[in-house]
Amino acid sequence: MITILKADYKKYNVSELEKLRIDEEKFYENFDDAILLQTCNRVEMIFDAEKYKNIKELEKIGINLDKFEIISGEKAIEHLFRVASGLESMIVGEDQILGQLKNSYLKAKEKGKLSKRLEKIILKAIHTGQRARLETKINEGGVSIGSASVELAERVFGLDGKNVLLIGAGEMANLVIKALKEKNIKAIIVANRTYEKAERLAKELGGMAIKFDKLEEALRYADIVISATGAPHPILNKERLKNAGKTVIIDIANPRDTTDDIRELPDVFLFTIDDLKLVAEENLKKRMEEVPKVEMIICEELEQLKELLDRMEFENAVRELGQYIENIRKKELEKAKNILKNKNKPVEDVLDDFSKSLCKKIIYDIITIFENLDNKEMFNTLASEFKKLKQQKSKNKT
């Protein structure tokens, strides 16, 4: 199983989580059979619990254990599956966490830090996250103001082949960028009072920047306008948009960038942050309705993983047993060879002694093991199964 040390947005804000971040190189230099997952909303250390048990050693690299919640066993695996599926994200169902988990897995694998068991668990978590998004609608519909603005524009007007004007280059504008990047837009224009900021943003989007004095010209060119400035007063009104033609205006600024008289223009459709909140809330409600379906997928995948891990454990036990018997066989064979070299006994007698000694040593060790077990029923079960096997082989001979 695994052990996870976690700190996330449920307990800490972004700046507090930033202080809990761990130096990746230092982490992997000190620990094997582990994966480090770090995002803006979480810091999680995932360990193979069988391979690594001394959590206190984390303090050697400056990690304050009091800041982290520790979960182990099946609860830890379930948590990891929920993380991969987006159920533990601040925005339920978001896709980014799945890519972040994949990247963390690849880094740990590249550094040779994965046990076979831990790798199986992580890959199963990634598969579970993929199933959740393919088989349910947990990630559909924008639930942030930025993504909701793009969704609303797409719903009302369509985005394919459209010209988009983004006014502003601050935090809200950056939220819009994440959603716009996935769309098939013809052209993006970025306008901002500080031209250098507009240039940086336009470069990131593969668009073009304009100075603020060219705004009215850009408004006539744009099909969709998303306004997200930090201006203290409106920058768009009926007069400024009277020659804009058919246009969708989405105002996500606070305070608003638009005036209500814009709604009087027959070809201009205005949506404000209040409209977007309704869209975001509606989408979040739809996502929450999908949570039980995702939890069913997680249950299915947990059962499959348990069977896989049990099989791995059994195969490991068989390998260990095989190695143990092989070591005894080699020792007894060496004794038999020495006796044959000295020619003290006939070959038949040497082989007979070799086989008896091999069996006695194996049986003696097995009895010793079972004498030390609290559960004596296991020995009786084993004896019963050997008896059945013997009877079966006797039938096969006849």
C-alpha positions as a printed NumPy array, in Angstrom:
array([[  0.   ,   0.   ,   0.   ],
       [  0.998,   3.668,   0.118],
       [  1.356,   6.513,   2.605],
       [  0.541,  10.103,   1.598],
       [  1.507,  13.306,   3.38 ],
       [ -0.758,  16.056,   2.102],
       [ -1.411,  19.762,   2.486],
       [ -3.979,  21.456,   0.242],
       [ -6.263,  24.452,  -0.338],
       [ -8.836,  23.084,   2.139],
       [ -6.533,  24.035,   5.001],
       [ -4.09 ,  26.571,   3.535],
       [ -4.263,  29.539,   1.175],
       [ -1.967,  29.814,  -1.864],
       [  0.747,  31.833,  -0.084],
       [  0.803,  29.372,   2.832],
       [  1.069,  26.424,   0.441],
       [  3.905,  28.199,  -1.346],
       [  5.886,  28.116,   1.92 ],
       [  5.262,  24.374,   2.232],
       [  6.63 ,  23.595,  -1.22 ],
       [  9.548,  21.152,  -1.259],
       [ 12.748,  21.324,  -3.257],
       [ 12.223,  18.537,  -5.806],
       [ 15.899,  17.69 ,  -6.295],
       [ 16.504,  17.506,  -2.557],
       [ 13.42 ,  15.314,  -2.104],
       [ 14.498,  12.754,  -4.703],
       [ 18.096,  12.812,  -3.486],
       [ 16.913,  11.687,  -0.052],
       [ 14.008,   9.353,  -0.797],
       [ 13.364,   6.346,  -3.008],
       [ 10.026,   4.693,  -3.833],
       [  8.27 ,   8.05 ,  -3.691],
       [  6.525,  10.669,  -5.839],
       [  6.223,  14.396,  -5.177],
       [  3.028,  16.071,  -6.452],
       [  3.018,  19.869,  -6.183],
       [  0.511,  22.352,  -7.638],
       [ -0.66 ,  25.812,  -6.632],
       [ -3.412,  24.133,  -4.576],
       [ -1.62 ,  21.131,  -3.058],
       [  1.653,  19.622,  -1.862],
       [  1.596,  15.823,  -1.589],
       [  4.336,  13.257,  -0.94 ],
       [  3.379,   9.721,  -1.957],
       [  5.44 ,   6.833,  -0.554],
       [  5.423,   3.08 ,  -1.044],
       [  4.579,   2.219,   2.58 ],
       [  6.252,  -1.201,   2.361],
       [  9.527,   0.275,   1.158],
       [  9.576,   3.395,   3.298],
       [  8.35 ,   3.559,   6.875],
       [ 10.362,   6.19 ,   8.741],
       [  8.379,   9.361,   8.038],
       [ 10.464,  11.246,  10.632],
       [ 13.353,  11.285,   8.147],
       [ 11.48 ,  13.986,   6.214],
       [ 12.464,  16.452,   8.924],
       [ 16.086,  16.103,   7.804],
       [ 15.314,  18.104,   4.665],
       [ 13.389,  20.772,   6.556],
       [  9.82 ,  19.459,   6.167],
       [  7.511,  20.4  ,   9.035],
       [  5.459,  17.238,   9.55 ],
       [  2.931,  19.062,  11.747],
       [  1.718,  20.926,   8.658],
       [  0.819,  17.734,   6.776],
       [ -2.033,  15.271,   7.147],
       [ -0.89 ,  11.635,   6.95 ],
       [ -3.107,   9.001,   5.33 ],
       [ -2.194,   5.377,   4.645],
       [ -3.405,   2.147,   3.1  ],
       [ -6.67 ,   1.941,   1.161],
       [ -7.706,   5.454,   2.273],
       [ -4.514,   6.859,   0.72 ],
       [ -5.143,   5.05 ,  -2.569],
       [ -8.772,   6.208,  -2.644],
       [ -7.608,   9.79 ,  -2.008],
       [ -5.131,   9.534,  -4.895],
       [ -7.879,   8.246,  -7.22 ],
       [-10.151,  11.121,  -6.157],
       [ -7.344,  13.625,  -6.829],
       [ -6.752,  12.185, -10.306],
       [-10.504,  12.308, -11.036],
       [-10.793,  15.971, -10.039],
       [-13.016,  15.338,  -7.012],
       [-10.469,  16.861,  -4.608],
       [ -9.822,  19.955,  -6.735],
       [-10.926,  23.469,  -5.83 ],
       [-12.844,  23.484,  -9.124],
       [-14.519,  20.061,  -9.195],
       [-13.607,  18.01 , -12.272],
       [-10.859,  20.31 , -13.58 ],
       [ -8.493,  18.644, -16.053],
       [ -5.189,  20.236, -15.084],
       [ -4.548,  17.991, -12.066],
       [ -4.459,  14.857, -14.255],
       [ -1.643,  16.313, -16.381],
       [  0.187,  17.414, -13.236],
       [ -0.021,  13.895, -11.792],
       [  1.29 ,  12.438, -15.07 ],
       [  4.233,  14.862, -15.038],
       [  5.048,  13.986, -11.418],
       [  4.94 ,  10.282, -12.305],
       [  7.259,  10.775, -15.296],
       [  9.776,  12.764, -13.202],
       [  9.891,  10.079, -10.512],
       [ 10.23 ,   7.338, -13.149],
       [ 13.004,   9.229, -14.939],
       [ 14.918,   9.454, -11.661],
       [ 14.406,   5.727, -10.999],
       [ 12.395,   6.404,  -7.846],
       [  9.43 ,   4.092,  -8.414],
       [  8.893,   0.673,  -6.874],
       [  6.884,  -1.708,  -9.038],
       [  3.93 ,  -1.497,  -6.635],
       [  3.935,   2.315,  -6.481],
       [  4.111,   2.545, -10.272],
       [  1.087,   0.243, -10.625],
       [ -0.895,   2.387,  -8.165],
       [ -0.036,   5.698,  -9.864],
       [ -0.808,   4.361, -13.348],
       [ -4.134,   3.016, -12.07 ],
       [ -4.936,   6.442, -10.582],
       [ -4.185,   8.123, -13.932],
       [ -6.353,   5.557, -15.734],
       [ -9.169,   6.216, -13.24 ],
       [ -8.921,   9.968, -13.876],
       [ -9.099,   9.36 , -17.626],
       [-12.165,   7.11 , -17.251],
       [-13.907,   9.706, -15.081],
       [-13.552,  12.323, -17.803],
       [-14.429,  10.004, -20.692],
       [-17.427,   8.271, -19.122],
       [-18.972,  11.171, -17.181],
       [-19.482,  14.924, -17.584],
       [-17.447,  15.81 , -14.494],
       [-15.214,  18.191, -16.477],
       [-17.834,  19.738, -18.768],
       [-18.947,  23.373, -18.577],
       [-16.895,  26.309, -17.301],
       [-17.154,  26.883, -13.565],
       [-14.712,  29.795, -13.273],
       [-15.637,  33.299, -14.438],
       [-12.923,  33.15 , -17.11 ],
       [-13.994,  29.815, -18.588],
       [-17.689,  30.697, -18.241],
       [-17.136,  33.861, -20.29 ],
       [-15.637,  31.868, -23.16 ],
       [-18.361,  29.228, -22.912],
       [-21.066,  31.892, -23.034],
       [-19.498,  33.49 , -26.12 ],
       [-19.308,  30.093, -27.801],
       [-22.913,  29.278, -26.892],
       [-24.352,  32.593, -28.152],
       [-22.168,  33.343, -31.153],
       [-19.732,  30.482, -31.769],
       [-15.958,  30.915, -31.639],
       [-14.73 ,  29.099, -34.743],
       [-13.251,  31.586, -37.185],
       [-14.192,  34.566, -35.025],
       [-12.126,  37.642, -34.161],
       [-11.799,  38.166, -30.412],
       [-10.802,  41.397, -28.691],
       [ -9.515,  41.034, -25.143],
       [ -9.415,  44.323, -23.229],
       [ -7.163,  44.157, -20.157],
       [ -4.092,  42.126, -19.236],
       [ -4.513,  41.458, -15.532],
       [ -5.531,  38.444, -13.457],
       [ -9.03 ,  38.117, -14.921],
       [ -7.669,  38.358, -18.466],
       [ -5.297,  35.489, -17.681],
       [ -8.249,  33.334, -16.617],
       [ -9.796,  33.933, -20.022],
       [ -6.553,  32.963, -21.783],
       [ -6.627,  29.429, -20.374],
       [-10.07 ,  28.879, -21.894],
       [ -9.361,  30.647, -25.201],
       [ -6.239,  28.617, -25.945],
       [ -8.312,  25.512, -26.676],
       [-10.586,  27.21 , -29.208],
       [-10.284,  27.576, -32.982],
       [-10.253,  31.379, -33.11 ],
       [ -9.367,  33.293, -36.262],
       [ -7.585,  36.195, -34.546],
       [ -7.014,  37.57 , -31.06 ],
       [ -6.343,  41.209, -30.338],
       [ -5.202,  42.378, -26.902],
       [ -5.68 ,  45.974, -25.805],
       [ -4.333,  47.4  , -22.572],
       [ -3.379,  50.829, -21.227],
       [  0.143,  49.49 , -20.623],
       [  1.168,  48.392, -24.11 ],
       [  4.028,  46.159, -22.906],
       [  1.573,  44.028, -20.894],
       [ -0.678,  43.718, -23.925],
       [  2.324,  42.582, -25.99 ],
       [  3.265,  39.865, -23.497],
       [ -0.278,  38.543, -23.36 ],
       [ -0.731,  38.656, -27.138],
       [  2.504,  36.712, -27.602],
       [  1.269,  34.005, -25.251],
       [ -1.988,  33.724, -27.216],
       [ -0.422,  33.98 , -30.662],
       [ -2.33 ,  37.207, -31.254],
       [ -1.52 ,  40.881, -31.75 ],
       [ -1.376,  43.81 , -29.313],
       [ -2.759,  47.284, -29.901],
       [ -2.46 ,  50.57 , -28.047],
       [ -5.506,  51.83 , -26.223],
       [ -6.048,  54.728, -28.621],
       [ -6.815,  52.153, -31.366],
       [ -9.618,  50.587, -29.311],
       [-12.567,  51.89 , -31.359],
       [-11.047,  50.577, -34.582],
       [-10.552,  47.177, -32.93 ],
       [-14.168,  47.19 , -31.68 ],
       [-15.427,  47.453, -35.275],
       [-13.202,  44.537, -36.295],
       [-14.047,  42.222, -33.383],
       [-16.911,  39.715, -33.317],
       [-16.508,  39.031, -29.593],
       [-15.215,  41.472, -26.971],
       [-14.152,  40.265, -23.523],
       [-13.434,  43.176, -21.206],
       [-11.475,  42.579, -18.011],
       [ -9.732,  45.795, -17.007],
       [ -9.156,  47.188, -13.549],
       [-10.487,  50.619, -14.543],
       [-12.435,  52.506, -11.847],
       [-15.106,  53.594, -14.361],
       [-16.753,  52.134, -17.516],
       [-14.695,  52.193, -20.732],
       [-17.411,  50.889, -23.08 ],
       [-20.738,  52.64 , -23.67 ],
       [-23.454,  52.976, -26.318],
       [-21.699,  55.832, -28.081],
       [-18.417,  53.958, -28.39 ],
       [-20.082,  50.831, -29.757],
       [-22.666,  52.357, -32.118],
       [-20.605,  51.414, -35.204],
       [-19.408,  48.046, -33.887],
       [-21.911,  45.962, -35.878],
       [-22.961,  42.514, -34.641],
       [-20.908,  41.966, -31.504],
       [-21.02 ,  39.995, -28.273],
       [-19.675,  41.958, -25.286],
       [-18.719,  39.981, -22.18 ],
       [-17.827,  42.18 , -19.214],
       [-15.975,  40.295, -16.459],
       [-14.509,  43.357, -14.78 ],
       [-15.288,  44.418, -11.232],
       [-16.269,  47.27 , -11.194],
       [-17.951,  46.923, -14.584],
       [-16.313,  48.098, -17.813],
       [-19.697,  48.613, -19.537],
       [-22.798,  50.764, -19.218],
       [-26.37 ,  49.433, -19.429],
       [-27.284,  51.66 , -22.395],
       [-25.283,  49.265, -24.607],
       [-28.303,  46.929, -24.456],
       [-30.227,  49.475, -26.555],
       [-28.049,  48.644, -29.575],
       [-29.893,  45.972, -31.637],
       [-26.754,  44.199, -32.878],
       [-24.797,  44.219, -29.606],
       [-25.351,  41.509, -26.984],
       [-24.072,  42.417, -23.509],
       [-23.335,  39.928, -20.734],
       [-22.   ,  40.945, -17.329],
       [-20.324,  39.122, -14.463],
       [-23.78 ,  38.41 , -12.973],
       [-24.749,  36.456, -16.101],
       [-21.46 ,  34.555, -15.92 ],
       [-21.981,  33.646, -12.284],
       [-25.295,  32.055, -13.243],
       [-23.578,  30.042, -16.   ],
       [-20.766,  28.981, -13.635],
       [-23.231,  27.973, -10.902],
       [-25.359,  26.031, -13.371],
       [-22.29 ,  24.174, -14.67 ],
       [-21.017,  23.457, -11.156],
       [-24.414,  22.001, -10.255],
       [-24.217,  19.732, -13.331],
       [-20.71 ,  18.619, -12.36 ],
       [-21.785,  17.843,  -8.802],
       [-24.552,  15.636, -10.201],
       [-21.808,  13.601, -11.926],
       [-19.837,  12.991,  -8.689],
       [-21.681,   9.727,  -7.75 ],
       [-20.88 ,   8.317, -11.216],
       [-17.195,   9.159, -10.765],
       [-17.224,   7.58 ,  -7.296],
       [-18.628,   4.382,  -8.828],
       [-15.737,   4.328, -11.306],
       [-13.299,   4.851,  -8.424],
       [-14.856,   1.885,  -6.534],
       [-14.52 ,  -0.335,  -9.608],
       [-10.902,   0.661, -10.174],
       [-10.032,   0.202,  -6.479],
       [-11.356,  -3.363,  -6.598],
       [ -9.348,  -4.107,  -9.732],
       [ -6.23 ,  -2.594,  -8.173],
       [ -6.671,  -4.673,  -5.011],
       [ -6.805,  -7.843,  -7.122],
       [ -3.711,  -6.719,  -9.03 ],
       [ -1.759,  -5.95 ,  -5.842],
       [ -2.827,  -9.251,  -4.245],
       [ -1.593, -11.082,  -7.338],
       [  1.69 ,  -9.172,  -7.235],
       [  2.103, -10.003,  -3.543],
       [  1.426, -13.68 ,  -4.224],
       [  3.887, -13.742,  -7.131],
       [  6.535, -12.084,  -4.951],
       [  5.928, -14.672,  -2.215],
       [  6.27 , -17.514,  -4.742],
       [  9.529, -16.005,  -6.033],
       [ 10.867, -15.701,  -2.477],
       [  9.901, -19.309,  -1.766],
       [ 11.521, -20.455,  -5.001],
       [ 14.735, -18.616,  -4.133],
       [ 14.742, -20.104,  -0.628],
       [ 14.311, -23.67 ,  -1.982],
       [ 16.958, -23.019,  -4.647],
       [ 19.491, -21.952,  -1.996],
       [ 18.866, -25.139,   0.017],
       [ 19.1  , -27.234,  -3.164],
       [ 22.487, -25.749,  -4.069],
       [ 23.925, -26.431,  -0.606],
       [ 22.687, -30.03 ,  -0.542],
       [ 23.847, -30.589,  -4.124],
       [ 27.325, -29.363,  -3.202],
       [ 27.429, -31.865,  -0.324],
       [ 26.333, -34.677,  -2.639],
       [ 28.997, -33.757,  -5.21 ],
       [ 31.725, -33.842,  -2.549],
       [ 30.587, -37.288,  -1.403],
       [ 30.603, -38.543,  -5.008],
       [ 34.097, -37.154,  -5.553],
       [ 35.373, -39.105,  -2.576],
       [ 33.496, -42.202,  -3.81 ],
       [ 32.486, -43.133,  -0.278],
       [ 28.96 , -44.206,  -1.285],
       [ 27.134, -45.604,  -4.282],
       [ 25.463, -42.984,  -6.492],
       [ 21.979, -44.314,  -5.645],
       [ 22.58 , -43.863,  -1.912],
       [ 23.998, -40.344,  -2.404],
       [ 20.951, -39.287,  -4.453],
       [ 18.615, -40.833,  -1.882],
       [ 20.336, -38.952,   0.968],
       [ 20.33 , -35.738,  -1.073],
       [ 16.57 , -35.87 ,  -1.728],
       [ 15.738, -36.793,   1.902],
       [ 17.927, -34.028,   3.337],
       [ 16.419, -31.46 ,   0.929],
       [ 12.866, -32.397,   1.923],
       [ 13.659, -32.489,   5.666],
       [ 15.183, -29.017,   5.66 ],
       [ 12.245, -27.502,   3.749],
       [  9.641, -29.231,   5.967],
       [ 11.498, -28.246,   9.158],
       [ 11.594, -24.567,   8.137],
       [  7.923, -24.603,   7.123],
       [  6.916, -26.089,  10.502],
       [  9.038, -23.454,  12.306],
       [  7.299, -20.679,  10.37 ],
       [  3.806, -21.968,  11.155],
       [  4.662, -22.522,  14.851],
       [  5.409, -18.797,  15.063],
       [  2.084, -17.82 ,  13.486],
       [ -0.908, -16.879,  15.636],
       [ -3.323, -18.291,  13.058],
       [ -2.905, -22.082,  13.313],
       [ -5.757, -22.639,  10.847],
       [ -3.417, -21.653,   8.009],
       [ -1.305, -24.754,   8.651],
       [ -4.362, -27.022,   8.604],
       [ -5.579, -25.364,   5.403],
       [ -2.176, -25.885,   3.76 ],
       [ -2.068, -29.54 ,   4.871],
       [ -5.601, -30.063,   3.532],
       [ -4.7  , -28.538,   0.162],
       [ -1.59 , -30.732,  -0.131],
       [ -3.762, -33.77 ,   0.617],
       [ -6.193, -32.793,  -2.151],
       [ -3.291, -32.259,  -4.548],
       [ -1.863, -35.694,  -3.692],
       [ -5.239, -37.351,  -4.268],
       [ -5.661, -35.533,  -7.568],
       [ -2.263, -36.673,  -8.785],
       [ -3.021, -40.247,  -7.753],
       [ -6.22 , -40.158,  -9.82 ],
       [ -4.339, -38.78 , -12.803],
       [ -1.868, -41.666, -12.644],
       [ -4.641, -44.215, -12.74 ]])
